Tab-separated table of C-alpha atoms in Angstrom:
chain	number	residue	atom	x	y	z
A	18	MET	CA	59.715	1.393	23.012
A	19	ILE	CA	56.683	0.626	21.749
A	20	HIS	CA	55.750	-0.971	18.676
A	21	VAL	CA	52.972	-1.947	17.009
A	22	LYS	CA	51.999	-4.745	14.840
A	23	SER	CA	48.883	-6.666	12.882
A	24	PHE	CA	47.131	-8.756	15.182
A	25	GLU	CA	47.939	-12.298	15.244
A	26	GLN	CA	45.438	-15.162	16.029
A	27	SER	CA	47.908	-16.381	19.256
A	28	GLU	CA	47.099	-12.586	21.284
A	29	HIS	CA	42.985	-13.026	20.919
A	30	ALA	CA	43.231	-13.395	24.301
A	31	PHE	CA	44.748	-10.348	24.824
A	32	LEU	CA	42.909	-8.997	22.471
A	33	THR	CA	39.832	-9.849	24.232
A	34	ASP	CA	40.994	-8.600	27.560
A	35	MET	CA	40.979	-5.459	25.977
A	36	MET	CA	37.721	-5.214	24.611
A	37	TYR	CA	36.654	-5.933	27.879
A	38	GLU	CA	38.893	-2.586	29.026
A	39	ALA	CA	37.827	-0.567	26.558
A	40	ILE	CA	34.249	-0.929	27.945
A	41	HIS	CA	33.588	2.382	30.070
A	42	ILE	CA	31.305	1.096	32.738
A	43	PRO	CA	33.020	3.420	36.234
A	44	GLU	CA	31.257	1.186	38.757
A	45	ASN	CA	30.636	-2.279	39.700
A	46	LYS	CA	31.682	-3.139	35.589
A	47	PRO	CA	31.013	-6.931	35.471
A	48	PRO	CA	33.430	-10.017	35.289
A	49	LYS	CA	34.937	-9.995	31.554
A	50	GLU	CA	33.258	-13.030	31.250
A	51	GLU	CA	29.735	-12.366	31.470
A	52	LEU	CA	30.203	-8.797	30.192
A	53	LEU	CA	31.503	-9.532	26.561
A	54	ASN	CA	29.696	-12.132	26.883
A	55	LEU	CA	26.104	-10.281	27.069
A	56	PRO	CA	23.505	-10.118	23.686
A	57	HIS	CA	23.992	-5.615	23.153
A	58	ILE	CA	27.867	-6.500	23.708
A	59	LYS	CA	28.635	-9.752	22.107
A	60	LYS	CA	29.183	-8.725	18.403
A	61	TYR	CA	31.753	-6.608	19.468
A	62	SER	CA	33.820	-9.554	19.712
A	63	GLU	CA	32.518	-12.960	19.019
A	64	GLY	CA	33.801	-14.482	15.810
A	65	TRP	CA	36.809	-12.281	15.356
A	66	GLY	CA	38.662	-12.600	11.868
A	67	ARG	CA	35.897	-13.113	10.021
A	68	LYS	CA	36.258	-10.011	6.802
A	69	GLY	CA	36.311	-6.575	7.951
A	70	ASP	CA	37.931	-7.586	11.587
A	71	ARG	CA	41.350	-5.652	11.815
A	72	ALA	CA	43.019	-5.213	15.239
A	73	ILE	CA	46.382	-4.039	15.762
A	74	ILE	CA	48.516	-4.791	19.362
A	75	ALA	CA	51.160	-1.630	20.756
A	76	PHE	CA	53.728	-3.808	22.673
A	77	GLU	CA	55.951	-2.222	25.267
A	78	ASP	CA	59.832	-4.415	25.173
A	79	ASN	CA	57.666	-7.686	24.196
A	80	PHE	CA	54.658	-6.788	26.656
A	81	PRO	CA	51.701	-5.945	25.125
A	82	VAL	CA	50.394	-2.994	26.177
A	83	GLY	CA	47.304	-1.713	24.216
A	84	ALA	CA	45.184	-2.639	20.820
A	85	ALA	CA	42.773	-0.942	18.593
A	86	TRP	CA	40.122	-3.138	16.188
A	87	TYR	CA	37.486	-2.535	13.862
A	88	ARG	CA	34.367	-3.943	13.086
A	89	LEU	CA	31.900	-3.643	10.257
A	90	PHE	CA	28.667	-3.748	11.437
A	91	GLY	CA	25.457	-3.976	9.066
A	92	GLU	CA	22.289	-2.766	8.550
A	93	ASN	CA	20.789	-5.156	10.452
A	94	GLN	CA	23.621	-5.492	13.477
A	95	LYS	CA	24.706	-2.004	14.610
A	96	GLY	CA	26.908	-1.604	17.054
A	97	TYR	CA	26.588	1.281	19.489
A	98	GLY	CA	29.146	3.863	16.861
A	99	TYR	CA	27.254	2.882	13.675
A	100	VAL	CA	27.069	5.589	11.277
A	101	ASP	CA	26.776	3.218	8.037
A	102	ASP	CA	27.231	-0.462	6.264
A	103	LYS	CA	30.638	1.164	4.696
A	104	THR	CA	32.295	2.719	8.376
A	105	PRO	CA	33.610	0.322	10.606
A	106	GLU	CA	33.025	1.232	14.404
A	107	LEU	CA	36.345	1.141	16.500
A	108	GLY	CA	38.029	0.345	20.099
A	109	ILE	CA	40.946	0.709	21.615
A	110	ALA	CA	42.071	0.143	24.615
A	111	VAL	CA	45.697	0.421	26.549
A	112	ILE	CA	46.357	-1.467	29.714
A	113	ASN	CA	46.388	1.269	32.728
A	114	LYS	CA	49.877	1.185	33.939
A	115	VAL	CA	51.334	2.335	30.551
A	116	ARG	CA	48.518	4.825	30.280
A	117	GLY	CA	49.727	8.831	29.750
A	118	LYS	CA	52.828	7.384	27.253
A	119	GLY	CA	51.834	8.768	23.664
A	120	ILE	CA	50.484	4.366	23.204
A	121	GLY	CA	46.328	5.390	22.568
A	122	ASN	CA	47.534	8.144	19.852
A	123	LEU	CA	49.738	5.699	18.088
A	124	LEU	CA	47.353	3.487	17.777
A	125	MET	CA	44.994	5.195	16.570
A	126	GLU	CA	47.674	7.069	13.333
A	127	LYS	CA	47.853	3.498	13.075
A	128	LEU	CA	44.170	2.088	12.943
A	129	PHE	CA	43.595	5.188	10.513
A	130	GLU	CA	46.740	4.206	7.974
A	131	THR	CA	45.712	0.093	8.514
A	132	ALA	CA	41.746	1.986	7.253
A	133	SER	CA	43.644	3.304	4.540
A	134	ARG	CA	45.386	0.711	2.777
A	135	ASP	CA	41.541	-1.417	3.227
A	136	GLY	CA	39.734	1.255	1.357
A	137	TYR	CA	37.849	2.688	4.247
A	138	THR	CA	37.032	6.943	3.815
A	139	SER	CA	35.910	6.615	7.710
A	140	LEU	CA	35.921	4.471	10.674
A	141	SER	CA	33.174	5.470	13.857
A	142	LEU	CA	32.894	5.315	17.858
A	143	SER	CA	30.985	4.963	20.482
A	144	VAL	CA	32.213	7.030	24.162
A	145	ASP	CA	30.305	8.144	27.380
A	146	PRO	CA	30.880	11.923	27.472
A	147	LYS	CA	31.978	11.510	30.778
A	148	ASN	CA	34.877	9.444	29.324
A	149	ASN	CA	37.156	12.453	29.825
A	150	GLN	CA	40.176	11.128	28.586
A	151	ALA	CA	38.826	9.195	25.662
A	152	VAL	CA	36.917	12.340	24.588
A	153	GLN	CA	39.598	14.354	24.433
A	154	LEU	CA	42.267	12.243	22.486
A	155	TYR	CA	39.292	11.661	20.094
A	156	LYS	CA	38.663	15.262	20.022
A	157	LYS	CA	42.250	15.860	18.664
A	158	LEU	CA	42.237	12.875	16.226
A	159	GLY	CA	40.241	14.726	14.926
A	160	PHE	CA	36.787	13.220	15.330
A	161	GLU	CA	33.715	15.003	15.118
A	162	GLN	CA	30.527	14.192	17.535
A	163	CYS	CA	27.568	12.867	15.066
A	164	ASP	CA	24.858	11.621	16.980
A	165	LEU	CA	23.823	10.112	20.808
A	166	SER	CA	23.175	6.524	21.177
A	167	GLY	CA	21.994	6.522	24.471
A	168	THR	CA	23.450	7.751	27.022
A	169	SER	CA	27.067	8.357	24.916
A	170	TRP	CA	27.722	9.822	21.477
A	171	THR	CA	28.342	8.603	18.455
A	172	MET	CA	31.837	10.349	16.849
A	173	ILE	CA	33.368	10.092	13.114
A	174	TYR	CA	36.805	10.253	11.850
A	175	ASN	CA	37.090	10.974	8.127
A	176	ILE	CA	39.893	9.751	6.768
A	177	SER	CA	39.791	10.863	3.186
A	178	SER	CA	39.981	14.854	4.525
A	179	SER	CA	43.401	13.251	6.873
């Protein structure tokens, strides 16, 4: 049985693991501590729990199996999926052994509900267009490509039109 709940500080290590998993690097991916502490990456996890940070965790039989989160960035500290100061950038990851069970879909739907309750009208993300599984999920959920940042697409989801 799968259930989703709000992130608690005691789950920070799992959330950090999922933040690492969410970074799509097919070959020669650096170790977690090294990658998450790179200057252009650490803004996603550093000081987690500030205003505008939100995360949810999916559990299967009381074991954490996935997470989705968002963080609001400003003009002066843009993330890869930055659209504007009012649109949080999201991340999502599901552990390998439970992929294909609809957990990513469930997490995204719950994250949309959370963002709507928090007063946001849209969410954005950055995705490598070669990450076919992720791109298919995002398109199926209603995300639209709105920009190109380096080799990644910036996609946006309008909550108000859902």
